[in-house]
PDB file of C-alpha atoms in Angstrom:
ATOM      1  CA  MET A  23     147.415 153.015 -44.261  1.00 44.00           C
ATOM      2  CA  ALA A  24     150.653 152.283 -42.479  1.00 47.00           C
ATOM      3  CA  ARG A  25     150.426 150.487 -39.063  1.00 48.00           C
ATOM      4  CA  ARG A  26     151.245 152.878 -36.258  1.00 51.00           C
ATOM      5  CA  SER A  27     154.318 151.912 -34.394  1.00 49.00           C
ATOM      6  CA  GLY A  28     153.691 150.873 -30.828  1.00 53.00           C
ATOM      7  CA  SER A  29     150.125 149.797 -31.440  1.00 62.00           C
ATOM      8  CA  PHE A  30     148.618 147.018 -29.278  1.00 59.00           C
ATOM      9  CA  SER A  31     148.582 144.487 -32.200  1.00 66.00           C
ATOM     10  CA  THR A  32     152.268 145.146 -32.874  1.00 70.00           C
ATOM     11  CA  ILE A  33     153.159 144.570 -29.201  1.00 69.00           C
ATOM     12  CA  THR A  34     151.202 141.239 -28.910  1.00 70.00           C
ATOM     13  CA  GLU A  35     152.273 139.909 -32.258  1.00 72.00           C
ATOM     14  CA  PRO A  36     155.335 137.974 -30.796  1.00 71.00           C
ATOM     15  CA  PHE A  37     153.160 136.431 -28.034  1.00 69.00           C
ATOM     16  CA  ARG A  38     150.505 135.259 -30.461  1.00 72.00           C
ATOM     17  CA  SER A  39     153.171 133.717 -32.732  1.00 73.00           C
ATOM     18  CA  PHE A  40     154.725 131.958 -29.696  1.00 69.00           C
ATOM     19  CA  TRP A  41     151.348 130.593 -28.551  1.00 69.00           C
ATOM     20  CA  HIS A  42     150.401 129.251 -31.990  1.00 71.00           C
ATOM     21  CA  ARG A  43     153.693 127.488 -32.285  1.00 72.00           C
ATOM     22  CA  PHE A  44     153.948 125.948 -28.760  1.00 72.00           C
ATOM     23  CA  SER A  45     150.295 125.801 -27.620  1.00 75.00           C
ATOM     24  CA  TYR A  46     150.002 121.982 -27.784  1.00 75.00           C
ATOM     25  CA  GLY A  47     153.185 121.437 -25.848  1.00 78.00           C
ATOM     26  CA  LEU A  48     152.175 124.047 -23.291  1.00 77.00           C
ATOM     27  CA  LEU A  49     148.811 122.406 -22.660  1.00 78.00           C
ATOM     28  CA  ILE A  50     150.486 119.041 -22.117  1.00 83.00           C
ATOM     29  CA  ALA A  51     152.891 120.634 -19.708  1.00 80.00           C
ATOM     30  CA  ALA A  52     150.119 122.367 -17.867  1.00 78.00           C
ATOM     31  CA  ALA A  53     148.163 119.132 -17.578  1.00 78.00           C
ATOM     32  CA  PHE A  54     151.182 117.253 -16.291  1.00 77.00           C
ATOM     33  CA  GLY A  55     151.885 120.056 -13.796  1.00 76.00           C
ATOM     34  CA  LEU A  56     148.321 119.908 -12.486  1.00 71.00           C
ATOM     35  CA  LEU A  57     148.608 116.112 -12.203  1.00 73.00           C
ATOM     36  CA  VAL A  58     151.773 116.414 -10.140  1.00 73.00           C
ATOM     37  CA  LEU A  59     150.350 119.215  -8.040  1.00 68.00           C
ATOM     38  CA  GLY A  60     147.200 117.140  -7.322  1.00 66.00           C
ATOM     39  CA  LYS A  61     149.396 114.288  -6.056  1.00 69.00           C
ATOM     40  CA  ALA A  62     151.647 116.635  -4.031  1.00 68.00           C
ATOM     41  CA  ASP A  63     148.936 118.765  -2.344  1.00 68.00           C
ATOM     42  CA  ILE A  64     145.511 117.183  -2.395  1.00 71.00           C
ATOM     43  CA  VAL A  65     144.030 119.679  -0.004  1.00 72.00           C
ATOM     44  CA  LEU A  66     145.070 122.595  -2.181  1.00 71.00           C
ATOM     45  CA  VAL A  67     143.687 120.980  -5.341  1.00 67.00           C
ATOM     46  CA  GLU A  68     140.380 120.200  -3.543  1.00 72.00           C
ATOM     47  CA  ARG A  69     140.020 123.817  -2.336  1.00 75.00           C
ATOM     48  CA  THR A  70     140.863 125.163  -5.730  1.00 75.00           C
ATOM     49  CA  ARG A  71     138.278 122.909  -7.403  1.00 69.00           C
ATOM     50  CA  THR A  72     135.620 123.948  -4.810  1.00 75.00           C
ATOM     51  CA  ALA A  73     136.326 127.540  -5.365  1.00 75.00           C
ATOM     52  CA  ILE A  74     136.064 127.139  -9.203  1.00 74.00           C
ATOM     53  CA  VAL A  75     132.755 125.220  -8.877  1.00 68.00           C
ATOM     54  CA  ASP A  76     131.359 127.851  -6.565  1.00 72.00           C
ATOM     55  CA  ALA A  77     132.333 130.611  -8.962  1.00 75.00           C
ATOM     56  CA  THR A  78     130.851 128.869 -12.041  1.00 72.00           C
ATOM     57  CA  ALA A  79     127.663 127.519 -10.362  1.00 71.00           C
ATOM     58  CA  PRO A  80     125.712 130.767 -10.827  1.00 72.00           C
ATOM     59  CA  ILE A  81     126.748 130.790 -14.490  1.00 71.00           C
ATOM     60  CA  LEU A  82     125.637 127.208 -14.991  1.00 65.00           C
ATOM     61  CA  ASP A  83     122.427 127.890 -13.167  1.00 65.00           C
ATOM     62  CA  VAL A  84     121.678 130.678 -15.598  1.00 65.00           C
ATOM     63  CA  LEU A  85     122.577 128.654 -18.626  1.00 64.00           C
ATOM     64  CA  SER A  86     120.518 125.706 -17.476  1.00 61.00           C
ATOM     65  CA  ARG A  87     117.298 127.638 -16.947  1.00 67.00           C
ATOM     66  CA  PRO A  88     116.424 127.880 -20.647  1.00 70.00           C
ATOM     67  CA  ALA A  89     116.907 124.150 -21.010  1.00 64.00           C
ATOM     68  CA  ALA A  90     114.768 123.518 -17.856  1.00 65.00           C
ATOM     69  CA  THR A  91     112.118 125.816 -19.152  1.00 72.00           C
ATOM     70  CA  VAL A  92     112.026 124.096 -22.536  1.00 72.00           C
ATOM     71  CA  SER A  93     111.881 120.762 -20.671  1.00 74.00           C
ATOM     72  CA  ASP A  94     108.926 121.956 -18.477  1.00 76.00           C
ATOM     73  CA  LEU A  95     107.059 123.212 -21.545  1.00 78.00           C
ATOM     74  CA  LEU A  96     107.465 119.842 -23.298  1.00 82.00           C
ATOM     75  CA  GLN A  97     106.345 118.038 -20.063  1.00 82.00           C
ATOM     76  CA  GLN A  98     103.257 120.344 -19.791  1.00 83.00           C
ATOM     77  CA  ALA A  99     102.459 119.567 -23.476  1.00 83.00           C
ATOM     78  CA  ARG A 100     102.668 115.808 -22.806  1.00 84.00           C
ATOM     79  CA  GLU A 101     100.475 116.131 -19.695  1.00 85.00           C
ATOM     80  CA  LEU A 102      98.010 118.183 -21.683  1.00 85.00           C
ATOM     81  CA  ARG A 103      97.802 115.463 -24.269  1.00 85.00           C
ATOM     82  CA  ASP A 104      97.367 112.809 -21.648  1.00 86.00           C
ATOM     83  CA  LEU A 105      94.668 114.843 -19.923  1.00 87.00           C
ATOM     84  CA  ARG A 106      92.707 115.089 -23.202  1.00 86.00           C
ATOM     85  CA  ASP A 107      92.903 111.367 -23.723  1.00 86.00           C
ATOM     86  CA  GLU A 108      91.920 110.715 -20.071  1.00 87.00           C
ATOM     87  CA  ASN A 109      88.997 113.168 -20.426  1.00 88.00           C
ATOM     88  CA  ALA A 110      87.765 111.399 -23.487  1.00 87.00           C
ATOM     89  CA  ARG A 111      87.999 108.003 -21.714  1.00 87.00           C
ATOM     90  CA  LEU A 112      86.250 109.341 -18.657  1.00 89.00           C
ATOM     91  CA  ARG A 113      83.434 110.780 -20.801  1.00 88.00           C
ATOM     92  CA  GLU A 114      82.880 107.349 -22.423  1.00 88.00           C
ATOM     93  CA  GLU A 115      82.973 105.596 -19.051  1.00 88.00           C
ATOM     94  CA  ASN A 116      80.553 108.163 -17.551  1.00 88.00           C
ATOM     95  CA  ALA A 117      78.134 107.470 -20.448  1.00 86.00           C
ATOM     96  CA  ARG A 118      78.315 103.719 -19.735  1.00 87.00           C
ATOM     97  CA  LEU A 119      77.810 104.215 -16.106  1.00 88.00           C
ATOM     98  CA  MET A 120      74.777 106.363 -16.729  1.00 86.00           C
ATOM     99  CA  GLN A 121      73.266 103.521 -18.823  1.00 86.00           C
ATOM    100  CA  TRP A 122      74.004 101.066 -15.980  1.00 88.00           C
ATOM    101  CA  GLN A 123      72.518 103.480 -13.455  1.00 86.00           C
ATOM    102  CA  GLN A 124      69.285 103.629 -15.469  1.00 82.00           C
ATOM    103  CA  ALA A 125      69.208  99.869 -15.751  1.00 85.00           C
ATOM    104  CA  ALA A 126      69.822  99.594 -11.959  1.00 87.00           C
ATOM    105  CA  ARG A 127      66.968 101.981 -11.233  1.00 83.00           C
ATOM    106  CA  LEU A 128      64.560 100.007 -13.437  1.00 81.00           C
ATOM    107  CA  LEU A 129      65.607  96.729 -11.746  1.00 85.00           C
ATOM    108  CA  GLU A 130      65.242  98.276  -8.329  1.00 84.00           C
ATOM    109  CA  ALA A 131      61.669  99.457  -9.180  1.00 80.00           C
ATOM    110  CA  GLU A 132      60.883  96.064 -10.501  1.00 78.00           C
ATOM    111  CA  ASN A 133      62.246  94.391  -7.319  1.00 79.00           C
ATOM    112  CA  ARG A 134      60.142  96.664  -5.111  1.00 76.00           C
ATOM    113  CA  SER A 135      57.028  95.662  -7.064  1.00 72.00           C
ATOM    114  CA  LEU A 136      57.868  91.965  -6.841  1.00 75.00           C
ATOM    115  CA  ARG A 137      58.701  92.167  -3.142  1.00 71.00           C
ATOM    116  CA  ALA A 138      55.399  93.980  -2.575  1.00 70.00           C
ATOM    117  CA  LEU A 139      53.485  91.126  -4.337  1.00 66.00           C
ATOM    118  CA  THR A 140      55.248  88.249  -2.585  1.00 66.00           C
ATOM    119  CA  GLY A 141      55.435  89.736   0.925  1.00 65.00           C
ATOM    120  CA  TYR A 142      59.222  89.556   0.723  1.00 57.00           C
ATOM    121  CA  ILE A 143      61.070  89.934   4.079  1.00 60.00           C
ATOM    122  CA  PRO A 144      64.691  91.221   3.640  1.00 62.00           C
ATOM    123  CA  ASP A 145      67.514  89.351   5.295  1.00 62.00           C
ATOM    124  CA  PRO A 146      68.829  90.887   8.445  1.00 63.00           C
ATOM    125  CA  ALA A 147      72.093  92.653   8.319  1.00 70.00           C
ATOM    126  CA  ALA A 148      75.114  90.360   8.895  1.00 81.00           C
ATOM    127  CA  SER A 149      77.637  90.927  11.691  1.00 88.00           C
ATOM    128  CA  TYR A 150      81.108  89.486  11.872  1.00 90.00           C
ATOM    129  CA  VAL A 151      84.217  89.172  13.929  1.00 93.00           C
ATOM    130  CA  THR A 152      87.728  88.560  12.470  1.00 93.00           C
ATOM    131  CA  GLY A 153      90.057  86.052  14.001  1.00 92.00           C
ATOM    132  CA  ARG A 154      93.684  85.105  13.356  1.00 91.00           C
ATOM    133  CA  VAL A 155      94.449  81.444  12.512  1.00 91.00           C
ATOM    134  CA  ILE A 156      96.501  80.055  15.377  1.00 89.00           C
ATOM    135  CA  GLY A 157      96.480  76.379  14.449  1.00 84.00           C
ATOM    136  CA  ASP A 158      96.124  74.213  11.407  1.00 78.00           C
ATOM    137  CA  SER A 159      95.379  70.450  11.771  1.00 66.00           C
ATOM    138  CA  GLY A 160      97.159  69.659   8.511  1.00 59.00           C
ATOM    139  CA  GLY A 161      96.540  65.975   9.065  1.00 61.00           C
ATOM    140  CA  PRO A 162      95.562  63.389   6.451  1.00 61.00           C
ATOM    141  CA  PHE A 163      91.991  62.929   7.968  1.00 63.00           C
ATOM    142  CA  VAL A 164      91.013  66.392   9.151  1.00 74.00           C
ATOM    143  CA  ARG A 165      90.844  69.719   7.420  1.00 86.00           C
ATOM    144  CA  SER A 166      90.203  72.414  10.025  1.00 90.00           C
ATOM    145  CA  VAL A 167      91.850  75.510  11.613  1.00 92.00           C
ATOM    146  CA  LEU A 168      91.758  77.108  14.978  1.00 92.00           C
ATOM    147  CA  VAL A 169      91.099  80.856  15.356  1.00 92.00           C
ATOM    148  CA  ASN A 170      91.677  83.045  18.367  1.00 92.00           C
ATOM    149  CA  VAL A 171      88.092  84.184  18.922  1.00 93.00           C
ATOM    150  CA  GLY A 172      85.358  82.429  20.704  1.00 92.00           C
ATOM    151  CA  SER A 173      82.113  82.654  22.478  1.00 92.00           C
ATOM    152  CA  ARG A 174      83.325  85.740  24.389  1.00 93.00           C
ATOM    153  CA  ASP A 175      83.463  87.482  21.013  1.00 93.00           C
ATOM    154  CA  GLY A 176      80.042  86.364  19.905  1.00 92.00           C
ATOM    155  CA  VAL A 177      81.107  83.308  17.778  1.00 93.00           C
ATOM    156  CA  GLU A 178      78.486  80.593  17.546  1.00 92.00           C
ATOM    157  CA  LYS A 179      78.555  77.180  15.999  1.00 91.00           C
ATOM    158  CA  GLY A 180      77.450  77.069  12.324  1.00 91.00           C
ATOM    159  CA  GLN A 181      78.633  80.563  11.359  1.00 93.00           C
ATOM    160  CA  ALA A 182      80.342  81.020   8.017  1.00 93.00           C
ATOM    161  CA  ALA A 183      84.164  81.266   7.952  1.00 94.00           C
ATOM    162  CA  MET A 184      85.165  83.429   5.077  1.00 93.00           C
ATOM    163  CA  THR A 185      88.199  85.080   3.513  1.00 92.00           C
ATOM    164  CA  GLY A 186      88.422  87.870   1.065  1.00 88.00           C
ATOM    165  CA  GLN A 187      88.120  85.364  -1.797  1.00 90.00           C
ATOM    166  CA  GLY A 188      85.110  83.329  -0.639  1.00 92.00           C
ATOM    167  CA  LEU A 189      83.694  80.735   1.714  1.00 95.00           C
ATOM    168  CA  ALA A 190      86.366  78.792   3.614  1.00 95.00           C
ATOM    169  CA  GLY A 191      84.153  76.612   5.879  1.00 95.00           C
ATOM    170  CA  ARG A 192      81.861  76.749   8.848  1.00 94.00           C
ATOM    171  CA  ILE A 193      82.424  76.919  12.659  1.00 93.00           C
ATOM    172  CA  ALA A 194      82.119  73.359  14.037  1.00 91.00           C
ATOM    173  CA  GLU A 195      83.387  73.911  17.621  1.00 90.00           C
ATOM    174  CA  VAL A 196      83.290  76.955  19.909  1.00 92.00           C
ATOM    175  CA  GLY A 197      85.234  77.563  23.077  1.00 91.00           C
ATOM    176  CA  TYR A 198      85.434  80.644  25.280  1.00 91.00           C
ATOM    177  CA  GLN A 199      88.599  81.957  23.629  1.00 89.00           C
ATOM    178  CA  HIS A 200      88.800  79.864  20.449  1.00 90.00           C
ATOM    179  CA  ALA A 201      86.832  78.371  17.629  1.00 92.00           C
ATOM    180  CA  ARG A 202      87.412  75.578  15.161  1.00 92.00           C
ATOM    181  CA  ALA A 203      86.458  76.067  11.585  1.00 94.00           C
ATOM    182  CA  LEU A 204      85.749  72.938   9.483  1.00 94.00           C
ATOM    183  CA  LEU A 205      86.978  73.714   6.032  1.00 95.00           C
ATOM    184  CA  ILE A 206      84.939  72.940   2.908  1.00 96.00           C
ATOM    185  CA  THR A 207      87.604  70.415   1.823  1.00 94.00           C
ATOM    186  CA  ASP A 208      87.140  68.271   4.950  1.00 93.00           C
ATOM    187  CA  LEU A 209      85.600  64.823   4.555  1.00 92.00           C
ATOM    188  CA  ASN A 210      82.721  65.711   6.822  1.00 92.00           C
ATOM    189  CA  SER A 211      81.832  68.988   5.091  1.00 93.00           C
ATOM    190  CA  ARG A 212      78.580  69.251   3.081  1.00 94.00           C
ATOM    191  CA  ILE A 213      77.547  72.597   1.694  1.00 94.00           C
ATOM    192  CA  PRO A 214      74.296  73.100  -0.371  1.00 95.00           C
ATOM    193  CA  VAL A 215      75.454  74.959  -3.502  1.00 95.00           C
ATOM    194  CA  ILE A 216      74.226  75.965  -6.856  1.00 94.00           C
ATOM    195  CA  VAL A 217      75.740  76.515 -10.382  1.00 94.00           C
ATOM    196  CA  GLU A 218      75.467  80.167 -10.746  1.00 91.00           C
ATOM    197  CA  ASN A 219      74.691  80.434 -14.486  1.00 88.00           C
ATOM    198  CA  THR A 220      72.472  77.240 -14.849  1.00 90.00           C
ATOM    199  CA  ARG A 221      70.896  77.364 -11.363  1.00 90.00           C
ATOM    200  CA  ASP A 222      71.489  73.613 -10.946  1.00 93.00           C
ATOM    201  CA  ARG A 223      71.478  72.497  -7.296  1.00 93.00           C
ATOM    202  CA  ALA A 224      74.128  70.178  -5.800  1.00 95.00           C
ATOM    203  CA  ILE A 225      76.028  69.378  -2.560  1.00 95.00           C
ATOM    204  CA  LEU A 226      79.684  70.409  -2.305  1.00 96.00           C
ATOM    205  CA  ALA A 227      81.349  67.508  -0.599  1.00 95.00           C
ATOM    206  CA  GLY A 228      84.919  67.568   0.715  1.00 94.00           C
ATOM    207  CA  ASP A 229      87.088  64.541   0.554  1.00 92.00           C
ATOM    208  CA  ASN A 230      90.302  65.779   2.262  1.00 90.00           C
ATOM    209  CA  THR A 231      91.739  66.968  -1.052  1.00 91.00           C
ATOM    210  CA  VAL A 232      92.157  70.565  -2.223  1.00 92.00           C
ATOM    211  CA  ARG A 233      89.477  69.989  -4.917  1.00 94.00           C
ATOM    212  CA  PRO A 234      86.079  69.131  -3.401  1.00 96.00           C
ATOM    213  CA  LYS A 235      83.370  67.571  -5.624  1.00 95.00           C
ATOM    214  CA  LEU A 236      79.743  68.093  -6.434  1.00 95.00           C
ATOM    215  CA  LEU A 237      77.340  65.364  -5.406  1.00 93.00           C
ATOM    216  CA  TYR A 238      73.693  64.733  -6.306  1.00 91.00           C
ATOM    217  CA  LEU A 239      73.861  66.936  -9.356  1.00 91.00           C
ATOM    218  CA  ASP A 240      70.902  66.492 -11.669  1.00 87.00           C
ATOM    219  CA  SER A 241      71.502  64.073 -14.611  1.00 84.00           C
ATOM    220  CA  ASN A 242      70.414  66.699 -17.028  1.00 87.00           C
ATOM    221  CA  ALA A 243      72.587  69.455 -15.599  1.00 87.00           C
ATOM    222  CA  LYS A 244      74.965  71.121 -18.042  1.00 87.00           C
ATOM    223  CA  VAL A 245      78.099  71.975 -16.127  1.00 92.00           C
ATOM    224  CA  SER A 246      81.312  73.156 -17.776  1.00 92.00           C
ATOM    225  CA  PRO A 247      84.736  74.037 -16.500  1.00 94.00           C
ATOM    226  CA  GLY A 248      84.880  77.618 -15.416  1.00 93.00           C
ATOM    227  CA  ASP A 249      81.327  77.674 -14.083  1.00 95.00           C
ATOM    228  CA  ARG A 250      81.018  79.594 -10.782  1.00 95.00           C
ATOM    229  CA  ILE A 251      79.691  77.767  -7.725  1.00 96.00           C
ATOM    230  CA  VAL A 252      77.910  79.698  -4.996  1.00 94.00           C
ATOM    231  CA  THR A 253      75.899  78.702  -1.898  1.00 94.00           C
ATOM    232  CA  SER A 254      72.276  78.050  -2.646  1.00 91.00           C
ATOM    233  CA  GLY A 255      70.757  78.963   0.739  1.00 87.00           C
ATOM    234  CA  HIS A 256      68.720  75.731   0.874  1.00 85.00           C
ATOM    235  CA  ALA A 257      68.056  74.204   4.313  1.00 79.00           C
ATOM    236  CA  GLY A 258      68.969  77.603   5.839  1.00 78.00           C
ATOM    237  CA  ALA A 259      72.547  76.467   6.529  1.00 78.00           C
ATOM    238  CA  LEU A 260      74.093  79.516   4.738  1.00 88.00           C
ATOM    239  CA  PRO A 261      72.659  82.468   2.897  1.00 88.00           C
ATOM    240  CA  PRO A 262      72.526  82.240  -0.937  1.00 89.00           C
ATOM    241  CA  GLY A 263      75.141  83.715  -3.106  1.00 90.00           C
ATOM    242  CA  LEU A 264      78.334  83.234  -1.102  1.00 93.00           C
ATOM    243  CA  PRO A 265      81.210  82.582  -3.576  1.00 94.00           C
ATOM    244  CA  VAL A 266      82.653  79.067  -3.224  1.00 96.00           C
ATOM    245  CA  GLY A 267      84.779  78.276  -6.308  1.00 96.00           C
ATOM    246  CA  ILE A 268      84.779  77.383 -10.044  1.00 96.00           C
ATOM    247  CA  VAL A 269      84.326  74.070 -11.737  1.00 96.00           C
ATOM    248  CA  ILE A 270      87.759  72.774 -12.810  1.00 95.00           C
ATOM    249  CA  SER A 271      86.961  69.337 -14.304  1.00 94.00           C
ATOM    250  CA  VAL A 272      83.908  67.519 -15.422  1.00 93.00           C
ATOM    251  CA  SER A 273      83.730  63.731 -16.135  1.00 89.00           C
ATOM    252  CA  ASP A 274      81.068  61.035 -16.266  1.00 83.00           C
ATOM    253  CA  HIS A 275      81.842  60.111 -12.666  1.00 85.00           C
ATOM    254  CA  GLU A 276      82.471  63.395 -10.864  1.00 91.00           C
ATOM    255  CA  VAL A 277      82.659  67.199 -11.006  1.00 95.00           C
ATOM    256  CA  ARG A 278      85.572  68.775  -9.232  1.00 96.00           C
ATOM    257  CA  VAL A 279      85.585  72.367  -7.890  1.00 97.00           C
ATOM    258  CA  LYS A 280      88.491  74.592  -7.281  1.00 96.00           C
ATOM    259  CA  PRO A 281      87.736  76.847  -4.225  1.00 96.00           C
ATOM    260  CA  PHE A 282      88.365  80.511  -4.415  1.00 94.00           C
ATOM    261  CA  VAL A 283      90.227  80.388  -1.091  1.00 93.00           C
ATOM    262  CA  GLU A 284      94.010  79.991  -1.296  1.00 91.00           C
ATOM    263  CA  TRP A 285      94.555  77.570   1.534  1.00 88.00           C
ATOM    264  CA  HIS A 286      98.291  78.140   1.974  1.00 86.00           C
ATOM    265  CA  LYS A 287      97.718  81.857   2.440  1.00 86.00           C
ATOM    266  CA  ILE A 288      95.000  81.804   5.155  1.00 88.00           C
ATOM    267  CA  GLU A 289      96.103  84.051   8.123  1.00 90.00           C
ATOM    268  CA  TYR A 290      92.754  85.542   9.124  1.00 92.00           C
ATOM    269  CA  LEU A 291      89.188  84.286   8.950  1.00 94.00           C
ATOM    270  CA  ARG A 292      86.030  86.425   9.084  1.00 93.00           C
ATOM    271  CA  LEU A 293      83.334  84.594  11.083  1.00 94.00           C
ATOM    272  CA  VAL A 294      80.058  85.899   9.817  1.00 91.00           C
ATOM    273  CA  ASP A 295      76.727  85.759  11.680  1.00 90.00           C
ATOM    274  CA  PHE A 296      73.912  85.898   9.139  1.00 85.00           C
ATOM    275  CA  SER A 297      71.263  85.699  11.932  1.00 78.00           C
ATOM    276  CA  LEU A 298      70.056  82.325  10.663  1.00 71.00           C
ATOM    277  CA  PRO A 299      67.793  80.151  12.821  1.00 65.00           C
ATOM    278  CA  ALA A 300      69.633  78.033  15.322  1.00 54.00           C
ATOM    279  CA  ALA A 301      68.200  74.925  13.909  1.00 43.00           C
ATOM    280  CA  ALA A 302      69.776  75.582  10.554  1.00 51.00           C
ATOM    281  CA  ARG A 303      73.310  75.889  11.908  1.00 53.00           C
ATOM    282  CA  SER A 304      74.216  72.230  11.732  1.00 53.00           C
ATOM    283  CA  GLU A 305      76.040  70.637   8.856  1.00 48.00           C
ATOM    284  CA  PRO A 306      73.671  68.740   6.393  1.00 45.00           C
ATOM    285  CA  THR A 307      74.132  65.088   6.946  1.00 42.00           C
ATOM    286  CA  ARG A 308      74.775  62.483   4.255  1.00 43.00           C
ATOM    287  CA  GLN A 309      71.221  61.188   4.732  1.00 41.00           C
ATOM    288  CA  GLU A 310      69.780  64.642   4.112  1.00 40.00           C
ATOM    289  CA  ALA A 311      72.017  65.262   1.173  1.00 41.00           C
ATOM    290  CA  SER A 312      71.065  61.932  -0.405  1.00 41.00           C
ATOM    291  CA  GLN A 313      67.431  63.079  -0.803  1.00 41.00           C
ATOM    292  CA  SER A 314      68.375  65.466  -3.606  1.00 41.00           C
ATOM    293  CA  PRO A 315      67.766  64.064  -7.076  1.00 40.00           C
ATOM    294  CA  GLY A 316      70.661  63.397  -9.401  1.00 43.00           C
ATOM    295  CA  ARG A 317      73.094  60.924 -10.777  1.00 39.00           C
ATOM    296  CA  ARG A 318      76.321  61.993  -9.011  1.00 43.00           C
TER     297      ARG A 318
END
């Protein structure tokens, strides 16, 4: 069928031929022209770019929604998978906790029976006051710190000075607005302690180093590095079970303990009143400590 004269394709044929022949050069010229125009009139180019972005933003928003929807679906699938894993883990943990709860109930019933047989009197509830460390002796012969609470706050001599890690020392001096805590590393500090897993008694003695030692430990005691040391409660100086430190070295001559307290980070001390008898609030003397059997 012959092409009708004056049709649209006949009219545009020269323009299409021209574009195919010179399109590359025209694009380069257009790019160069836009570059020159951008240098000549920055404001005009900025306005034009803003108008183009405003015009194409709705289109980009519509085109991006399917991608965002797919991304959300993938994220939900990942979260569902993680929730299933978490649910399985929580079920296992809940089963273990139920077993521990049953064991705790049995132990509680056993403790009630034993307390009834022995006439056990529970320890009174402890009270405490927190003080900020305002002074550190830091000398070669004394290991003590000053805190900004005193007798006006209910602080008394002999109370335990503790941090979040464990026992730091005991209150040795009390003023109206301050108190001095003698640290367990001080040369004059003597704390009755016990090896937690073997129940061997000893005296934790400071010697002005950061690693106090155990004295008067029984000759048959089996102490190993890593054993936890806690207060024994003997002599009524401190209640039993307060964390003190761990054994760090054992030799024929001495056993050294690394306290739980990080001395260089002490900013606050909790002064705890365990309602102990006033007669028990003095530090055990060397003569008292020497009465304990042992070889060290």
